[in-house]
JSON list of C-alpha atoms in Angstrom, two decimals:
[
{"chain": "O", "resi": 249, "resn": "UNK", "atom": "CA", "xyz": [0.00, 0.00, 0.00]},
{"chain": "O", "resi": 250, "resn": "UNK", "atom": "CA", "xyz": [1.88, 3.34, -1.12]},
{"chain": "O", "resi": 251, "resn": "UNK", "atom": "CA", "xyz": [0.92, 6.74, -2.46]},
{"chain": "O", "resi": 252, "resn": "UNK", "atom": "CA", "xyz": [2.08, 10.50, -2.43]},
{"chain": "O", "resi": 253, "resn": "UNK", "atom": "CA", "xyz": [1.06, 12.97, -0.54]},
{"chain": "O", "resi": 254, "resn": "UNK", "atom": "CA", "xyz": [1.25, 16.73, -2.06]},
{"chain": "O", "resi": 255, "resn": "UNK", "atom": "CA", "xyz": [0.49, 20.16, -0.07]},
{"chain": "O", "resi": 256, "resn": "UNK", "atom": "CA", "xyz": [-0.09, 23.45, -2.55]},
{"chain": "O", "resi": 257, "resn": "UNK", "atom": "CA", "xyz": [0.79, 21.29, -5.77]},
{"chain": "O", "resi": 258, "resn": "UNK", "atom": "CA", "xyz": [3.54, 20.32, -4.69]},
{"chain": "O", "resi": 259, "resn": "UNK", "atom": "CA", "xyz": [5.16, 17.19, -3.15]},
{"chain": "O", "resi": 260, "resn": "UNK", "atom": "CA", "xyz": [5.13, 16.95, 0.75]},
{"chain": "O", "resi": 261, "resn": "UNK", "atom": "CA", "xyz": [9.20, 16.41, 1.73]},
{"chain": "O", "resi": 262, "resn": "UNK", "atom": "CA", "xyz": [8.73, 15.85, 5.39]},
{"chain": "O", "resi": 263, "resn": "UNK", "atom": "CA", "xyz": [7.03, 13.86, 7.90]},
{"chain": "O", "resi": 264, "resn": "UNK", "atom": "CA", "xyz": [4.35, 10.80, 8.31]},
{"chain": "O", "resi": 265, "resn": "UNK", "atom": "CA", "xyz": [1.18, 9.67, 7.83]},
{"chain": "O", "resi": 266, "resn": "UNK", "atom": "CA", "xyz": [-1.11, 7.49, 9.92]},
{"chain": "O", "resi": 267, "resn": "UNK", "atom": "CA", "xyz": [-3.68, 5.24, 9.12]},
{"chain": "O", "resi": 268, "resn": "UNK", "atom": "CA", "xyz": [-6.09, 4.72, 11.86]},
{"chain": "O", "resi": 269, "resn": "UNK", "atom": "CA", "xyz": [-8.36, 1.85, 11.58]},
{"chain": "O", "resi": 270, "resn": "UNK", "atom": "CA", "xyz": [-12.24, 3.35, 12.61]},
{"chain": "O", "resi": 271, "resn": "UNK", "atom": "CA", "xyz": [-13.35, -0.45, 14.05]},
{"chain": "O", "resi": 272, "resn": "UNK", "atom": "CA", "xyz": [-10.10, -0.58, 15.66]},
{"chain": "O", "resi": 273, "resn": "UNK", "atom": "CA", "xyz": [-7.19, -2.41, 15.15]},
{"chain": "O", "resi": 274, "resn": "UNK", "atom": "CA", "xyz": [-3.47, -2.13, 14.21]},
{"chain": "O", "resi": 275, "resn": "UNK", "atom": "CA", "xyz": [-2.60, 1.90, 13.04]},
{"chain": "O", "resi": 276, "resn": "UNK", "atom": "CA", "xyz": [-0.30, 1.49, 9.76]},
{"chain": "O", "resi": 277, "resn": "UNK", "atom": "CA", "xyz": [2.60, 4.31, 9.56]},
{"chain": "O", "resi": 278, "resn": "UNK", "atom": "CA", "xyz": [5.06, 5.66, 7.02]},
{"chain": "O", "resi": 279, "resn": "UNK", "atom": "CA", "xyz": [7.96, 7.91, 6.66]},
{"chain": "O", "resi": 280, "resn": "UNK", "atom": "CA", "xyz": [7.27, 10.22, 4.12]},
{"chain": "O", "resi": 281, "resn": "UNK", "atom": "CA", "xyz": [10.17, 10.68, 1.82]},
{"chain": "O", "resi": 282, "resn": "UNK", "atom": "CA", "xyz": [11.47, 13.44, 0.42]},
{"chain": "O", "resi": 283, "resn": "UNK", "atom": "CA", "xyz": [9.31, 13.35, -3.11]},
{"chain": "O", "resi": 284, "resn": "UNK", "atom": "CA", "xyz": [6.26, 12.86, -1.02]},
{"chain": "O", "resi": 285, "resn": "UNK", "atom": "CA", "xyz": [5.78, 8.78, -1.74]},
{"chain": "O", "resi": 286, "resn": "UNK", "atom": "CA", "xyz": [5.30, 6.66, 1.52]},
{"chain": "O", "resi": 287, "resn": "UNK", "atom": "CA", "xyz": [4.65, 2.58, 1.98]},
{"chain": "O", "resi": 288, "resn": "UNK", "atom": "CA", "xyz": [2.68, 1.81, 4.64]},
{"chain": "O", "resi": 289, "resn": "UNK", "atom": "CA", "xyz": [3.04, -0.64, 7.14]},
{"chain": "O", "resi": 290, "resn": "UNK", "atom": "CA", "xyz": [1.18, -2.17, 10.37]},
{"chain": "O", "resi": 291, "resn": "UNK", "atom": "CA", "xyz": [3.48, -5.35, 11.74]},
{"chain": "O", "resi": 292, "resn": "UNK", "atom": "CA", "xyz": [6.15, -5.36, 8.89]},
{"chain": "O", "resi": 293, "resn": "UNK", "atom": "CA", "xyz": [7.98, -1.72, 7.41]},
{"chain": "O", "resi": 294, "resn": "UNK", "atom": "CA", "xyz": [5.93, -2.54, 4.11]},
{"chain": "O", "resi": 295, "resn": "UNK", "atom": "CA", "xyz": [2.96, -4.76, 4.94]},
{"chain": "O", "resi": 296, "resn": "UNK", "atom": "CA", "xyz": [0.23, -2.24, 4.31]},
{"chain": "O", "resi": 297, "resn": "UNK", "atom": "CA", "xyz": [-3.11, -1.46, 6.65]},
{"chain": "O", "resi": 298, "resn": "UNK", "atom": "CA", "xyz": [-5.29, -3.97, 7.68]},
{"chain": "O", "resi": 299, "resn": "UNK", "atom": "CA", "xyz": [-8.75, -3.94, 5.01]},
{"chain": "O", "resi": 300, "resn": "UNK", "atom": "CA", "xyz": [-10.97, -1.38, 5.69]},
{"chain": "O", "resi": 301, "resn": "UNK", "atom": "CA", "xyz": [-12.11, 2.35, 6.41]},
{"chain": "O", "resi": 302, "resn": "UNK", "atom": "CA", "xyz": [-9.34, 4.29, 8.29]},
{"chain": "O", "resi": 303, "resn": "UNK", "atom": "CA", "xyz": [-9.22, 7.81, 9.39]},
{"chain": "O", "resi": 304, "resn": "UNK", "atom": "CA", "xyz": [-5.62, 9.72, 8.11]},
{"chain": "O", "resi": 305, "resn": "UNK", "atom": "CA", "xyz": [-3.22, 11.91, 10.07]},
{"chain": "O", "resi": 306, "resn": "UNK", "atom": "CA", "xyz": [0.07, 13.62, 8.66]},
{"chain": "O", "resi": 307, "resn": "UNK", "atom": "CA", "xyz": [2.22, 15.11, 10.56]},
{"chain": "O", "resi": 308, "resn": "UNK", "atom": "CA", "xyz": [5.14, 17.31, 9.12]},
{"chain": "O", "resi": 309, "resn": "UNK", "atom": "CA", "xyz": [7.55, 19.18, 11.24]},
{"chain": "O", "resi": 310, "resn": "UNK", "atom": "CA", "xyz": [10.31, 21.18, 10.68]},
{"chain": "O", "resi": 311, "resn": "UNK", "atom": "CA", "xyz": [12.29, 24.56, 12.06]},
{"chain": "O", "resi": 312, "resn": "UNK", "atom": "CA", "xyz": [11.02, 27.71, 12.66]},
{"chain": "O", "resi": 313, "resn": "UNK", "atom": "CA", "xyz": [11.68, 29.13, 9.03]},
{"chain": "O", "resi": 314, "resn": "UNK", "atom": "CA", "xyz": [12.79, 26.04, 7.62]},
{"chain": "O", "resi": 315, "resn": "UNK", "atom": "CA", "xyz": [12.12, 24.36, 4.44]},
{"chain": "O", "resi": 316, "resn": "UNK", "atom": "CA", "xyz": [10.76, 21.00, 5.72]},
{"chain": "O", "resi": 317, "resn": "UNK", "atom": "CA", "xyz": [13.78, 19.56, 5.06]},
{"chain": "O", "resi": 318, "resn": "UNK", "atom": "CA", "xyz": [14.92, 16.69, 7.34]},
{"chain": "O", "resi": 319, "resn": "UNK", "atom": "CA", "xyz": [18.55, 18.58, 7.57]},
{"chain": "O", "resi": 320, "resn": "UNK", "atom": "CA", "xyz": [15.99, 21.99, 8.46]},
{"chain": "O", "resi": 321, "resn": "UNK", "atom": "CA", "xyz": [14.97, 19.91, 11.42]},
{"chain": "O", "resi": 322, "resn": "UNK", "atom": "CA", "xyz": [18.01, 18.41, 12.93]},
{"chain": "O", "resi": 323, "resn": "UNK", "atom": "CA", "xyz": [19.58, 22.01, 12.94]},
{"chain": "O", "resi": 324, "resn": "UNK", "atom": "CA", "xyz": [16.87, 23.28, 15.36]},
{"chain": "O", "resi": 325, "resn": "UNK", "atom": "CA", "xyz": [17.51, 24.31, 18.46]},
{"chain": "O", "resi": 326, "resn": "UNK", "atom": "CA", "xyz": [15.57, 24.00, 21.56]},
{"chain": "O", "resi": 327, "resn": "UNK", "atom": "CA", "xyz": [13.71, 20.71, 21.34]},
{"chain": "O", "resi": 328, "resn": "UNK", "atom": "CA", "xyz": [10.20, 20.24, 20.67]},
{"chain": "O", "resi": 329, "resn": "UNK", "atom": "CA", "xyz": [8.98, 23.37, 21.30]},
{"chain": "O", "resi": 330, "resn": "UNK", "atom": "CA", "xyz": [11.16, 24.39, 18.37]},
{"chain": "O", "resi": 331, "resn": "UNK", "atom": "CA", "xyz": [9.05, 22.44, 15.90]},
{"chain": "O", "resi": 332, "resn": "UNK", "atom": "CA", "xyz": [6.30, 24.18, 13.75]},
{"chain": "O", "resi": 333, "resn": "UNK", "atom": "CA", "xyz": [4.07, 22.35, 11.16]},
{"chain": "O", "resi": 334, "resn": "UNK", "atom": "CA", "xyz": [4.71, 22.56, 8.02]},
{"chain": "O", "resi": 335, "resn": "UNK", "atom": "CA", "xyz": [1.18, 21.80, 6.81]},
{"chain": "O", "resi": 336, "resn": "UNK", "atom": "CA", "xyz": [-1.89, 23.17, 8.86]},
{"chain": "O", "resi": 337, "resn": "UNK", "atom": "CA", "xyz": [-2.40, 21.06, 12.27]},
{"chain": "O", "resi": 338, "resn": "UNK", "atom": "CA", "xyz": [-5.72, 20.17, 11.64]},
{"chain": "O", "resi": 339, "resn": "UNK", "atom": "CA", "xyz": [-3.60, 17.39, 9.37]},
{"chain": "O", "resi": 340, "resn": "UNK", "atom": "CA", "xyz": [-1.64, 16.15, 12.25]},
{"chain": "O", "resi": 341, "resn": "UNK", "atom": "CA", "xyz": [-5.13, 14.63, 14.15]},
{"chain": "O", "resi": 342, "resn": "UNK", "atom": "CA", "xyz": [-6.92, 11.69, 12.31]},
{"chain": "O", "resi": 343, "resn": "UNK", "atom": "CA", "xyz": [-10.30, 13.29, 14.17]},
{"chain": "O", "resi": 344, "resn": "UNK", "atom": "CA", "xyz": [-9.76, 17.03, 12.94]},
{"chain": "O", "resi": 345, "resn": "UNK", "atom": "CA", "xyz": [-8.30, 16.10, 9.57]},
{"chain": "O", "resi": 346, "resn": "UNK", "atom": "CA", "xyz": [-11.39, 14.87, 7.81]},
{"chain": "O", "resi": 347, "resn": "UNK", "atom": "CA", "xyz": [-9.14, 12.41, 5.46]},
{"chain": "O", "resi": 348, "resn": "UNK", "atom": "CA", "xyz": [-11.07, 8.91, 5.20]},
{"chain": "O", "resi": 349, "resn": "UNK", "atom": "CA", "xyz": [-9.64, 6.04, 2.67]},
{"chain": "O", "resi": 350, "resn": "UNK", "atom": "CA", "xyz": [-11.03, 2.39, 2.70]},
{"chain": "O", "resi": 351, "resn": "UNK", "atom": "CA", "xyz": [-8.17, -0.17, 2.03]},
{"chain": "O", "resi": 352, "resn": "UNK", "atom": "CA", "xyz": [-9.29, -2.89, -0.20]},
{"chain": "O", "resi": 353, "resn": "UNK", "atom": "CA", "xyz": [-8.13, -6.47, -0.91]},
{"chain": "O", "resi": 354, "resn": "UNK", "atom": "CA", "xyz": [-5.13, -6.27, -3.37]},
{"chain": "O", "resi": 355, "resn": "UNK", "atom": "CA", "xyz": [-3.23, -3.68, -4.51]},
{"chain": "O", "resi": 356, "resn": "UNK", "atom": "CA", "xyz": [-4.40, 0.12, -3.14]},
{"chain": "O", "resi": 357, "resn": "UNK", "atom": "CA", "xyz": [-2.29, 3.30, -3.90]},
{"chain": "O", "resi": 358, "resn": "UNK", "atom": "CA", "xyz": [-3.77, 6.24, -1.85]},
{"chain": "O", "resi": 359, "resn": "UNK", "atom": "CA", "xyz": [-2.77, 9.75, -2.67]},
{"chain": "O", "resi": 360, "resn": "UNK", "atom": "CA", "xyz": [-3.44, 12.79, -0.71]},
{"chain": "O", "resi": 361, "resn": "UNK", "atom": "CA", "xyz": [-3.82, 16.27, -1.96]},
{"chain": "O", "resi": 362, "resn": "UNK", "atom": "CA", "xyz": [-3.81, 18.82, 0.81]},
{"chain": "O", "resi": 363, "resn": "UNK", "atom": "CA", "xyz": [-4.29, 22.56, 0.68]},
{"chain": "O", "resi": 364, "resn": "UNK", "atom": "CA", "xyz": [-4.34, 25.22, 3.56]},
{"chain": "O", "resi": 365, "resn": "UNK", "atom": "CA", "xyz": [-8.02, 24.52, 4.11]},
{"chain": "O", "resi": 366, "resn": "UNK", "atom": "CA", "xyz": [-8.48, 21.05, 2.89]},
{"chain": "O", "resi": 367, "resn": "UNK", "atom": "CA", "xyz": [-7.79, 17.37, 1.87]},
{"chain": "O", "resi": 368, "resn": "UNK", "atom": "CA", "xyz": [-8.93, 15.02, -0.78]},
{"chain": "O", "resi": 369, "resn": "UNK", "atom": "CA", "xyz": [-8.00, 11.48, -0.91]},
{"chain": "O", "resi": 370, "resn": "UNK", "atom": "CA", "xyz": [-7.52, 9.83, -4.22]},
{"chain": "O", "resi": 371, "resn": "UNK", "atom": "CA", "xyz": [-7.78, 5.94, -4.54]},
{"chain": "O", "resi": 372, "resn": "UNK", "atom": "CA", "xyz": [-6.63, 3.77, -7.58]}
]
């Protein structure tokens, strides 16, 4: 299970994304990389989410007045409370985001197109 996530038009860089199973169950995570493509993965790094209808979180960090970039990020100073979003935080809660996908038997690629006010999810 893969897809890309873009925010603006163009390709997230930063972060990952969370699917939450809604009738419970194992949560499936990714890295995102840095053209915006994750794999997801519940028990294994690459095993995909469990079928289903999941609710989606992102979350995407970075330094005050940085890019987004991982290297952005590791430069901060100050710890947490140095980290600003790099999308808007409604993203960052699978409650507040509004971004539903249902996984299907077989192959599912899931892309997410996010702007500063909303999210569509695109399944093939």
């Amino acid at each position: 299970m893969k897809g890309k996530i873009t925010y603006k038009g163009e390709a997230l860089h930063v972060g990952s994304i969370m699917f939450v199973p809604e009738a419970g169950g194992k949560t499936a995570v990714a890295n995102i990389s840095k053209d915006g493509e994750y794999v997801l993965g519940s028990y294994e790094d690459d095993d995909g989410a469990i079928l289903g209808k999941h609710r989606i979180m992102i979350i995407a960090l970075t330094a005050p007045g940085g890019t987004g970039l991982p290297e952005d990020f590791i430069k901060a100073k100050g710890g947490a409370e140095a980290q600003v979003s790099v999308i808007p935080e409604k993203f960052s809660d699978d409650k507040t985001s509004k971004l539903v996908a249902e996984v299907k038997d077989g192959e599912n690629t899931i892309d997410i197109v996010l702007s500063e006010k909303s999210g569509e999810v695109k399944q093939n």
